[in-house]
XYZ file of C-alpha atoms in Angstrom:
707
model
C -39.981 56.574 48.846
C -37.272 53.280 48.402
C -34.568 53.631 50.860
C -30.939 52.464 49.539
C -31.285 48.832 50.456
C -34.315 48.747 48.567
C -32.363 50.138 45.098
C -29.256 47.792 45.787
C -31.851 44.677 45.560
C -31.856 45.869 42.070
C -28.284 46.040 41.154
C -27.066 43.367 38.287
C -26.551 40.301 39.335
C -23.098 40.083 37.595
C -20.237 41.535 39.127
C -18.972 45.059 37.214
C -16.425 46.797 38.885
C -14.054 46.645 41.896
C -15.645 49.133 44.755
C -12.947 51.867 44.242
C -13.379 51.846 40.438
C -13.946 55.309 38.526
C -17.127 55.176 36.075
C -14.921 54.621 33.206
C -13.169 52.034 34.421
C -14.050 48.382 32.532
C -12.318 46.245 35.262
C -14.970 43.428 36.501
C -16.091 43.678 40.005
C -17.034 41.132 42.702
C -19.267 41.606 45.631
C -21.736 43.986 46.380
C -22.069 47.780 44.138
C -20.566 50.745 46.030
C -22.573 53.780 46.465
C -22.015 55.736 43.452
C -19.582 58.820 43.793
C -20.910 62.470 44.198
C -21.630 64.570 41.726
C -18.966 67.484 43.208
C -16.162 64.380 42.995
C -16.697 63.719 39.611
C -16.884 67.128 38.620
C -13.438 67.913 39.999
C -12.009 64.962 38.215
C -13.993 65.364 34.652
C -13.049 68.272 32.425
C -13.756 69.437 28.636
C -15.674 67.413 26.871
C -16.062 64.907 29.936
C -17.668 67.807 31.932
C -20.335 68.109 29.157
C -20.806 64.161 28.669
C -21.262 64.422 32.883
C -23.600 67.149 32.552
C -26.198 65.239 30.129
C -26.050 62.267 31.930
C -26.826 63.616 35.095
C -29.854 65.701 33.810
C -33.101 64.464 33.197
C -32.428 62.721 30.216
C -29.109 60.954 31.098
C -31.058 57.676 32.092
C -33.034 57.437 29.008
C -29.941 58.208 27.227
C -28.023 55.663 28.699
C -30.606 53.093 27.773
C -30.570 53.475 24.180
C -26.847 53.342 23.888
C -26.814 50.205 26.287
C -29.503 48.535 23.794
C -27.328 49.248 20.456
C -24.475 47.824 22.745
C -26.710 44.521 23.574
C -27.790 44.572 19.488
C -24.526 45.024 18.362
C -23.002 41.650 20.455
C -25.934 39.326 19.097
C -25.614 40.598 15.323
C -21.524 39.655 15.522
C -22.935 36.502 17.425
C -25.202 35.276 14.855
C -22.003 36.082 12.797
C -19.592 34.082 14.407
C -21.997 31.193 14.114
C -22.754 31.047 10.725
C -18.900 32.093 10.124
C -18.154 29.163 12.287
C -20.705 26.262 10.900
C -19.134 27.430 7.077
C -15.685 26.893 8.549
C -16.841 23.267 9.720
C -18.617 22.138 7.071
C -15.978 23.281 4.252
C -13.373 21.725 6.798
C -15.275 18.363 7.378
C -15.651 18.188 3.601
C -11.780 18.723 3.289
C -10.968 15.541 5.274
C -13.236 13.825 4.017
C -11.881 14.216 0.502
C -8.440 13.389 1.805
C -9.423 10.153 3.467
C -11.203 9.192 0.207
C -7.677 9.935 -1.454
C -5.446 8.035 0.852
C -7.894 4.957 0.080
C -7.836 5.599 -3.604
C -3.785 6.006 -3.777
C -3.823 2.889 -2.016
C -5.767 0.345 -4.158
C -3.488 -1.952 -6.996
C -4.614 -0.296 -9.198
C -3.465 2.792 -8.482
C 0.066 4.294 -9.480
C 2.762 3.164 -6.654
C 5.873 3.733 -5.485
C 7.477 7.534 -4.718
C 4.004 9.038 -6.216
C 1.897 7.253 -3.954
C 4.177 8.042 -1.372
C 3.624 11.682 -2.244
C -0.022 11.539 -3.091
C -0.628 9.938 0.542
C 1.817 12.916 2.106
C -0.076 15.368 0.222
C -3.758 14.463 1.561
C -2.116 14.195 5.054
C -0.996 17.461 4.418
C -4.614 18.385 3.693
C -6.111 16.939 6.419
C -3.408 18.566 9.043
C -5.628 21.862 7.511
C -8.761 20.345 7.795
C -7.710 19.801 11.635
C -6.921 23.167 11.621
C -9.867 24.557 10.440
C -12.251 22.534 12.635
C -10.336 23.877 15.662
C -10.850 27.301 14.433
C -14.540 26.389 13.882
C -15.121 25.289 17.471
C -13.383 28.371 19.033
C -16.136 30.439 16.449
C -19.162 28.184 18.368
C -17.504 29.066 21.529
C -17.222 32.717 21.053
C -20.460 33.082 19.382
C -21.964 31.368 22.918
C -20.129 33.601 25.091
C -21.683 36.724 23.357
C -25.100 35.157 23.474
C -24.539 34.689 27.086
C -23.241 38.710 27.762
C -26.305 39.694 25.575
C -28.209 38.254 27.508
C -26.660 39.309 30.566
C -26.823 42.855 29.622
C -30.285 42.536 28.874
C -31.435 41.299 32.344
C -29.451 43.740 33.797
C -30.785 46.688 31.519
C -34.631 45.896 32.681
C -33.325 46.209 36.211
C -31.945 49.243 35.872
C -33.736 50.932 33.655
C -36.872 49.923 36.353
C -35.225 51.327 38.976
C -33.801 54.649 37.504
C -37.434 55.266 35.875
C -38.918 54.529 38.480
C -36.847 57.249 40.611
C -37.644 59.909 37.934
C -41.251 59.126 37.699
C -41.600 59.430 41.196
C -39.730 63.096 41.084
C -42.506 63.750 38.296
C -45.088 62.817 39.869
C -44.360 64.691 43.158
C -44.087 67.656 40.821
C -47.041 67.756 39.141
C -48.871 67.213 42.521
C -46.984 70.278 43.631
C -47.909 72.322 40.505
C -51.585 71.222 40.758
C -51.534 72.060 44.677
C -50.036 75.669 43.399
C -53.080 76.362 41.002
C -55.663 75.286 43.531
C -54.266 77.522 45.813
C -53.975 80.825 43.263
C -57.222 80.571 42.490
C -58.520 80.275 45.762
C -56.430 83.337 46.744
C -57.795 85.276 43.621
C -61.414 84.346 45.108
C -60.976 85.640 48.666
C -59.128 89.121 47.028
C -62.339 89.549 44.923
C -64.962 88.988 48.233
C -62.522 90.799 49.940
C -62.469 93.764 47.730
C -65.938 93.812 47.293
C -65.597 92.903 43.634
C -68.930 90.478 42.492
C -68.774 88.657 39.332
C -71.245 86.119 38.028
C -70.112 82.693 38.316
C -70.231 80.642 40.948
C -70.548 82.958 43.731
C -72.933 85.366 41.537
C -75.706 82.845 40.732
C -76.893 81.933 43.965
C -75.424 83.761 47.495
C -77.090 82.502 50.774
C -73.840 83.764 52.709
C -73.347 87.166 53.686
C -70.079 89.084 52.633
C -68.231 88.436 56.022
C -69.061 84.375 55.959
C -67.962 84.420 52.401
C -64.826 85.945 53.275
C -63.842 83.626 56.602
C -64.933 80.592 54.356
C -62.361 81.850 51.516
C -59.690 82.720 54.090
C -60.014 79.063 55.588
C -59.425 77.134 52.534
C -56.784 79.669 51.019
C -55.095 78.491 54.236
C -55.450 75.273 53.812
C -54.722 75.314 50.038
C -52.054 76.705 51.131
C -50.679 74.559 53.479
C -50.916 71.465 50.981
C -49.553 73.560 48.322
C -46.164 73.924 50.699
C -46.094 70.525 51.544
C -46.024 69.616 48.204
C -43.581 71.485 46.926
C -41.690 70.370 49.800
C -42.101 66.488 48.815
C -41.481 67.370 45.123
C -38.135 68.808 46.519
C -37.060 65.829 48.503
C -38.017 63.653 45.665
C -35.861 65.507 43.213
C -33.098 66.152 45.823
C -32.910 62.132 46.243
C -33.104 61.411 42.642
C -30.350 64.155 42.071
C -28.056 62.925 45.337
C -29.093 58.914 45.344
C -30.794 57.346 42.598
C -29.851 58.951 38.999
C -26.273 59.176 40.040
C -26.268 55.103 40.989
C -28.613 54.526 37.888
C -26.056 56.526 35.707
C -23.007 54.597 36.838
C -24.402 51.018 36.714
C -25.791 51.689 33.350
C -22.267 52.887 32.483
C -21.170 50.013 33.691
C -22.856 47.872 31.566
C -22.313 49.766 28.031
C -18.338 49.315 29.085
C -18.852 45.872 29.568
C -20.639 44.915 26.984
C -18.293 47.107 24.440
C -15.184 45.495 26.243
C -17.058 42.235 25.975
C -17.333 42.956 22.280
C -13.855 44.348 21.597
C -12.733 41.716 23.032
C -14.315 38.901 20.525
C -13.393 40.790 17.926
C -10.116 40.975 18.905
C -10.322 37.344 19.658
C -11.650 36.719 15.955
C -8.840 38.385 14.292
C -6.226 36.497 16.249
C -7.768 33.350 15.428
C -8.107 34.003 11.729
C -4.528 34.934 11.775
C -3.650 31.768 13.404
C -5.652 29.752 11.045
C -4.030 30.744 8.232
C -0.912 30.727 9.719
C -0.960 27.339 10.869
C -2.245 26.089 7.376
C 0.806 27.903 5.871
C 3.068 26.302 8.090
C 1.175 22.539 7.183
C 2.032 23.841 3.818
C 5.279 24.794 4.421
C 7.139 24.421 7.567
C 9.639 26.658 9.257
C 13.385 25.258 8.845
C 14.737 24.264 12.324
C 11.726 25.773 14.158
C 9.592 24.749 16.819
C 6.501 23.634 14.253
C 8.855 21.531 12.867
C 10.499 19.301 15.394
C 9.318 16.072 13.719
C 11.159 17.206 10.043
C 7.535 17.827 8.309
C 8.607 18.667 4.947
C 6.571 21.221 3.008
C 4.065 20.212 0.162
C 6.539 21.616 -2.289
C 9.228 19.557 -1.349
C 7.037 16.272 -0.744
C 5.784 16.682 -4.806
C 9.179 17.126 -5.996
C 10.174 13.663 -4.525
C 8.286 11.961 -7.403
C 10.384 10.251 -9.193
C 8.923 8.696 -12.562
C 11.648 6.782 -13.731
C 12.401 5.044 -10.486
C 8.373 3.911 -10.293
C 8.529 2.739 -13.879
C 11.849 0.741 -12.938
C 10.427 -0.504 -9.782
C 7.099 -1.448 -10.927
C 9.206 -3.586 -13.955
C 11.823 -4.711 -11.673
C 8.817 -6.294 -9.309
C 7.864 -8.539 -12.054
C 11.425 -10.166 -12.442
C 10.960 -13.295 -10.313
C 8.063 -14.328 -13.337
C 10.269 -13.248 -15.640
C 11.288 -16.447 -17.579
C 12.283 -16.752 -21.666
C 10.366 -19.483 -23.591
C 12.658 -21.773 -24.600
C 13.131 -22.538 -28.851
C 10.818 -25.043 -30.246
C 12.731 -27.735 -31.555
C 11.551 -30.782 -33.661
C 12.182 -34.127 -32.365
C 10.952 -36.947 -33.936
C 8.946 -39.916 -32.530
C 10.791 -42.941 -31.639
C 8.213 -45.264 -33.578
C 8.044 -43.262 -36.329
C 11.827 -43.793 -37.386
C 12.056 -45.681 -41.129
C 13.683 -48.864 -40.518
C 17.167 -49.860 -42.784
C 18.129 -53.220 -43.812
C 20.895 -54.052 -42.293
C 23.793 -55.287 -45.067
C 24.933 -58.869 -45.218
C 28.284 -59.894 -43.255
C 31.184 -59.893 -45.592
C 34.571 -60.968 -44.214
C 36.732 -58.200 -44.876
C 39.442 -55.974 -42.886
C 38.678 -53.922 -39.756
C 37.670 -50.269 -40.452
C 40.217 -48.277 -37.968
C 37.516 -45.990 -35.188
C 39.489 -42.292 -36.600
C 38.632 -43.027 -40.381
C 35.031 -44.007 -40.321
C 32.234 -42.264 -38.647
C 28.650 -43.602 -37.533
C 26.352 -44.124 -40.180
C 22.806 -42.211 -39.619
C 21.190 -45.097 -40.878
C 22.428 -47.428 -38.620
C 22.224 -46.336 -35.354
C 22.866 -49.660 -33.362
C 26.060 -49.466 -34.773
C 27.287 -47.588 -31.765
C 25.964 -48.483 -28.793
C 25.883 -52.400 -27.532
C 22.660 -53.253 -25.399
C 24.515 -55.344 -22.677
C 27.737 -52.735 -22.576
C 28.704 -51.025 -19.104
C 26.773 -47.878 -18.046
C 28.075 -44.664 -18.673
C 30.816 -46.043 -21.613
C 29.968 -46.104 -25.173
C 31.978 -48.668 -27.235
C 33.386 -47.540 -30.705
C 31.586 -48.899 -33.591
C 31.681 -52.184 -35.102
C 33.153 -53.097 -38.386
C 30.079 -53.824 -40.746
C 31.923 -57.009 -42.188
C 28.869 -59.235 -41.076
C 24.946 -58.730 -41.321
C 23.154 -58.051 -38.035
C 20.302 -60.396 -37.597
C 16.966 -59.323 -39.243
C 15.024 -59.248 -35.663
C 17.472 -56.700 -33.912
C 15.252 -54.193 -32.730
C 15.807 -51.478 -35.113
C 13.616 -48.447 -33.693
C 15.515 -46.754 -31.024
C 15.137 -43.500 -29.564
C 16.224 -40.616 -31.566
C 17.567 -38.618 -28.837
C 20.479 -41.366 -28.009
C 23.471 -39.485 -28.126
C 25.282 -40.496 -31.451
C 29.273 -41.074 -30.836
C 31.586 -38.998 -33.029
C 34.748 -40.068 -34.094
C 37.728 -38.668 -32.008
C 41.498 -37.981 -32.834
C 43.732 -40.558 -31.041
C 47.119 -39.633 -29.850
C 47.890 -43.615 -30.202
C 46.460 -46.249 -32.801
C 44.359 -48.965 -31.115
C 45.504 -52.114 -31.273
C 43.556 -53.854 -34.812
C 40.619 -55.927 -33.522
C 40.380 -59.536 -34.514
C 38.768 -60.183 -38.034
C 37.286 -63.404 -36.861
C 33.622 -63.506 -36.551
C 32.028 -62.779 -32.972
C 31.863 -66.037 -31.129
C 27.975 -67.472 -30.949
C 28.270 -66.664 -27.186
C 28.630 -63.162 -27.790
C 26.331 -62.745 -30.530
C 23.370 -65.200 -28.429
C 22.253 -61.891 -26.120
C 21.661 -60.032 -29.808
C 19.893 -62.851 -31.403
C 17.612 -63.520 -27.963
C 16.404 -59.907 -28.553
C 12.677 -60.255 -29.018
C 10.983 -58.256 -31.509
C 8.511 -55.540 -30.382
C 6.434 -52.091 -31.481
C 7.816 -49.753 -28.693
C 11.044 -48.697 -27.698
C 13.549 -51.350 -25.599
C 13.985 -50.276 -22.085
C 17.694 -49.898 -22.243
C 19.763 -51.152 -18.979
C 21.679 -47.835 -18.584
C 20.818 -45.223 -16.246
C 18.463 -42.228 -17.444
C 21.751 -40.036 -16.518
C 23.961 -42.106 -18.948
C 22.002 -41.491 -21.921
C 22.798 -37.075 -20.942
C 26.842 -37.808 -20.134
C 29.335 -36.730 -22.874
C 30.459 -39.303 -25.258
C 33.737 -40.743 -24.678
C 35.505 -43.330 -26.722
C 37.526 -46.394 -24.869
C 40.859 -46.337 -25.731
C 39.687 -50.117 -27.046
C 36.848 -52.026 -27.632
C 36.129 -54.853 -25.334
C 33.055 -56.460 -25.510
C 31.119 -56.580 -21.743
C 30.170 -59.699 -20.370
C 27.886 -59.650 -17.313
C 29.079 -60.795 -14.337
C 28.101 -63.710 -12.256
C 25.221 -63.254 -9.992
C 22.009 -60.984 -10.117
C 21.933 -58.089 -11.532
C 23.009 -55.007 -10.627
C 20.636 -52.193 -9.058
C 20.981 -49.996 -12.271
C 20.096 -53.192 -14.448
C 17.006 -54.047 -13.020
C 14.206 -54.392 -15.018
C 12.238 -52.108 -13.076
C 10.707 -48.956 -14.864
C 12.463 -46.193 -13.867
C 11.164 -42.643 -13.126
C 11.302 -39.753 -15.351
C 12.723 -36.469 -13.168
C 10.042 -34.480 -13.873
C 7.494 -37.183 -11.739
C 9.787 -37.023 -8.862
C 7.434 -35.467 -5.868
C 8.741 -32.638 -4.760
C 8.256 -31.564 -0.924
C 8.258 -28.054 0.556
C 11.151 -26.632 2.237
C 9.683 -27.272 5.814
C 9.669 -30.985 5.433
C 5.710 -31.830 5.004
C 4.227 -33.721 2.613
C 2.026 -31.336 0.230
C -1.110 -33.650 -0.228
C -1.639 -34.764 3.395
C -5.255 -36.502 4.424
C -7.581 -34.056 5.841
C -8.516 -35.914 9.055
C -9.742 -32.636 11.187
C -10.328 -30.057 8.448
C -10.476 -26.651 9.174
C -11.317 -24.658 6.210
C -14.537 -24.366 4.845
C -16.054 -25.232 8.661
C -18.093 -22.833 10.729
C -16.741 -21.113 13.782
C -19.038 -23.318 15.780
C -18.513 -26.704 14.926
C -14.885 -25.761 15.468
C -15.894 -24.885 18.696
C -17.574 -28.065 19.204
C -14.896 -30.276 18.171
C -11.994 -28.205 19.607
C -13.056 -26.565 22.222
C -11.252 -23.648 21.396
C -13.530 -20.193 21.206
C -10.620 -18.980 19.052
C -9.559 -21.645 16.129
C -5.906 -23.034 16.376
C -5.240 -21.705 12.978
C -6.179 -17.840 13.579
C -3.659 -18.221 17.250
C -0.633 -19.589 15.258
C -1.164 -17.143 12.199
C -1.601 -14.192 14.505
C 1.654 -15.168 16.605
C 3.913 -15.606 13.563
C 2.782 -12.454 12.461
C 3.399 -10.745 15.785
C 6.731 -12.466 15.895
C 7.933 -11.915 12.754
C 6.114 -9.554 10.869
C 4.937 -6.560 12.674
C 7.919 -4.553 10.652
C 7.133 -6.104 7.320
C 5.916 -3.486 4.649
C 2.711 -4.335 3.520
C 1.994 -7.091 5.761
C -1.541 -8.762 4.799
C -1.561 -6.596 1.419
C 1.287 -8.039 -0.083
C 0.177 -11.369 -1.131
C 1.923 -14.737 -0.432
C 3.183 -17.891 -2.617
C 0.055 -19.734 -3.940
C 1.639 -23.063 -3.462
C 3.319 -22.096 -0.121
C -0.141 -21.220 1.095
C -2.023 -24.744 -0.145
C 0.946 -26.341 1.703
C 0.240 -24.732 4.960
C -3.372 -25.188 4.275
C -2.968 -29.088 4.223
C -1.291 -28.852 7.512
C -4.098 -27.328 9.033
C -6.454 -29.802 7.420
C -4.473 -32.217 8.645
C -4.044 -32.071 12.261
C -3.949 -28.635 13.118
C -3.147 -29.236 16.856
C 0.564 -30.123 15.781
C 1.162 -26.625 13.851
C 3.699 -24.916 15.688
C 4.523 -21.429 13.787
C 6.997 -19.956 16.827
C 9.816 -21.606 14.724
C 10.010 -19.972 11.333
C 11.555 -22.734 9.716
C 7.725 -24.068 9.921
C 6.515 -22.136 7.269
C 10.238 -21.240 5.847
C 10.560 -18.043 7.016
C 7.806 -16.232 4.678
C 5.516 -14.555 6.688
C 3.319 -12.939 3.670
C 2.112 -16.670 3.591
C 1.063 -16.943 6.990
C -0.790 -13.442 6.680
C -2.278 -15.212 3.207
C -3.492 -18.202 4.953
C -5.430 -16.758 8.124
C -7.191 -14.152 5.210
C -7.885 -17.405 2.909
C -9.500 -18.827 6.132
C -11.711 -16.046 7.063
C -12.745 -15.858 3.323
C -13.548 -19.352 2.928
C -15.745 -19.538 6.108
C -19.359 -20.530 5.593
C -20.940 -17.654 7.535
C -18.365 -14.745 7.439
C -16.959 -13.550 10.865
C -19.513 -10.573 11.098
C -22.335 -12.569 10.045
C -24.989 -12.364 7.023
C -27.317 -11.857 9.843
C -26.108 -8.763 11.147
C -24.498 -6.972 7.489
C -27.203 -4.866 6.993
C -27.039 -3.454 10.363
C -23.468 -2.616 10.144
C -23.697 -1.135 6.832
C -26.332 0.916 8.066
C -24.118 1.762 11.227
C -21.591 2.837 9.069
C -23.693 5.106 7.149
C -24.186 7.262 10.420
C -21.543 10.163 10.286
C -21.097 10.924 14.299
C -18.232 9.132 14.979
C -19.406 8.835 18.842
C -23.397 7.270 17.778
C -21.199 4.779 15.204
C -18.931 3.621 17.558
C -21.969 2.726 19.961
C -23.758 1.042 17.640
C -21.043 -1.343 16.226
C -20.260 -1.739 19.916
C -23.854 -3.228 20.408
C -24.072 -5.177 17.347
C -20.787 -6.770 18.520
C -22.119 -7.907 21.705
C -24.687 -10.023 20.130
C -22.319 -11.997 17.787
C -22.454 -15.489 18.548
C -19.372 -16.641 21.335
C -17.266 -17.848 18.589
C -17.277 -14.961 16.582
C -17.327 -12.650 19.313
C -13.903 -14.233 20.261
C -12.657 -14.608 17.159
C -13.207 -11.205 16.186
C -11.552 -9.833 19.462
C -8.499 -11.513 18.996
C -7.992 -10.230 15.380
C -8.895 -6.643 16.277
C -6.697 -6.618 18.977
C -3.768 -8.506 16.364
C -4.400 -5.789 13.852
C -4.447 -3.055 16.490
C -0.686 -3.920 16.883
C -0.106 -4.483 13.340
C -1.147 -0.228 13.165
C 0.796 0.756 16.427
C 3.869 -0.249 13.761
C 2.395 1.858 10.882
C 5.455 3.938 10.757
C 7.582 0.761 9.982
C 4.864 -1.786 7.431
C 2.834 1.101 5.947
C -0.248 -0.386 7.171
C -2.600 1.998 9.254
C -6.540 1.453 10.421
C -7.308 2.482 6.878
C -5.182 0.329 5.015
C -5.905 -2.689 6.918
C -9.970 -1.882 6.674
C -9.772 -2.361 3.014
C -7.557 -5.573 3.256
C -9.809 -7.206 6.117
C -13.438 -5.755 4.860
C -14.906 -8.095 2.709
C -12.560 -10.921 4.375
C -14.566 -10.326 7.830
C -17.741 -9.089 6.402
C -17.886 -11.451 3.933
C -18.718 -10.867 -0.635
C -21.247 -12.672 -0.954
C -23.426 -11.567 1.775
C -26.394 -9.873 0.100
C -24.405 -6.390 -0.423
C -23.019 -5.395 -3.630
C -20.272 -3.867 -4.553
C -20.966 -0.105 -3.592
C -20.823 -1.376 0.270
C -16.993 -2.039 -0.292
C -16.426 1.553 1.322
C -18.437 1.090 4.040
C -17.250 -2.239 4.987
C -13.973 -0.581 5.045
C -15.717 2.094 7.694
C -17.058 -0.763 9.520
C -13.465 -2.163 10.367
C -11.543 1.394 10.307
C -14.021 2.405 13.078
C -13.784 -0.728 15.361
C -9.941 -0.343 14.557
C -9.822 3.316 15.756
C -11.447 2.399 19.037
C -10.508 -1.008 19.735
C -9.738 -0.215 23.837
C -13.488 1.152 23.790
C -15.182 -2.385 22.244
C -13.138 -4.944 23.543
C -10.549 -5.085 26.616
C -6.922 -5.756 26.249
C -6.500 -9.028 28.411
């Protein structure tokens, strides 16, 4: 018969209960299991229904009943684990789909063809609320997965311990049954021999074994049967004693131990089931409460320490009138009214007029005669001083026939003005020959004459002199404004940018349209100087500028800055904002234009398909590691330039609360720029391009160091 040490070897491997715990106590225990309490001690504490329960458990069917009950608990644990696992899968798929939808909504809301302003802001905030709700759902799914694994582990431990105690308990029961069976067989043998001995002793002869052939005398038969009866009696007594001893051990030791430990396993499994169901209820409440707080945070509560707004408040902030006004006013700089179309007759198309014959006569007063449209030359003297218009001459003498009669139509016509004092009467004598000679020497031409009057004088208001005085040129060389050099119209004066650089500089060392390999061999720097200058300008003056890299700069200004770098990039210094007229958006646009005009995109056409295929992987960790491996395979100039650009964009996204440019926005702006629009992909790759850049930005310091 197995001793107590042998039975202890079948004890469950998981801790069950403290040594001083009762059979109904379900607290976890450590160390070796204690000896089962005596039935008399249990009976003293149990009464009523518990006494009946204990009576059944201590009966011959107690161990089998407990084994069946433990099997039910194990089956229930596995069923609950399977339910939690399926529930976790459903919740995870729902949350992942909701999160992807929220991100796609955010990307759509930032497109230029989408409505902006308060609506875009509310749309973005609502999608962020949806994303936070999805995060809570993912946490709930993780908790359910953990609960399912715990229940599976509990069921496995219970099944293993059940097998151990089934073998221990039933083997003890089997030993008692075997001993009892042997005792019953010994009794039957003893009874049979005793009956035969009694018949031989009394002389009763019957047919049978002893009646077929008798070779011995009655005395010999009696002695032989007596000896057999004595042996059977001894064997019977020994078997009864062995069965009694085995049953005593079973009742006092083996059965109580098996019942006790099976009870503990049942209580532990049931308590585990109850605990996981309580956790499931608590997690359901927490999930619903968290989603409710996302939709409507508590006022002045600990969960609203950041001042989050409810979904209702976010939606009510949409102001359609303000969005409409802001959109219209954004075009105010380009709102110019077209000037009215006016008819201007070309000077060459003015019909010639025949001058009247010069006849002496009284001079006309300046205030009583208006100039004739048919004789415009009477309003100006070709050799008069600049800025002074003479009074109309009296038409007492005819003008020479060869005087130019085709003057510009736009010359101002003098109007008579009332004079406060009468002008002195001019002499009625004809003009001296010396004064009329310049008019006679004027050549005949089919084109408007070049007047020696400055252009500005043509547009000044007309003023009458107090008295007409013929202009006599001073001796010496003519003044500068009287030079015969052709004058330049105001619209043809070359304009210079505000930063002091000329607009059209010769491309001595071109940068745009040159590959990174060629720039590296020519300049000796892995990161082109234009990238370095633009990055430091944005980091110094544009990190908090809203819409940086999304809002385009002035195209004319960008072309001016481009000519500077194509001329000599080593002489450009953007540490002074005056050098780029404080226009950081133009600097950002210059950097994007440089990347767009690279002959081979920054991420190269060779690896384009690898980047797109990697972006299709939904596992964030695997996608990050695969992109890391591809980036390490880029050429050295491309790797160095990409590293500088990504570290810079990471700084930009760190200020997204001010500039509204997070990783997703920057990825949309730089996806086609860095990967190229003509790299063999179609327009459907735009989303995957953005996902590549967003993954790199989200794992900046896992892919690049920040030295």
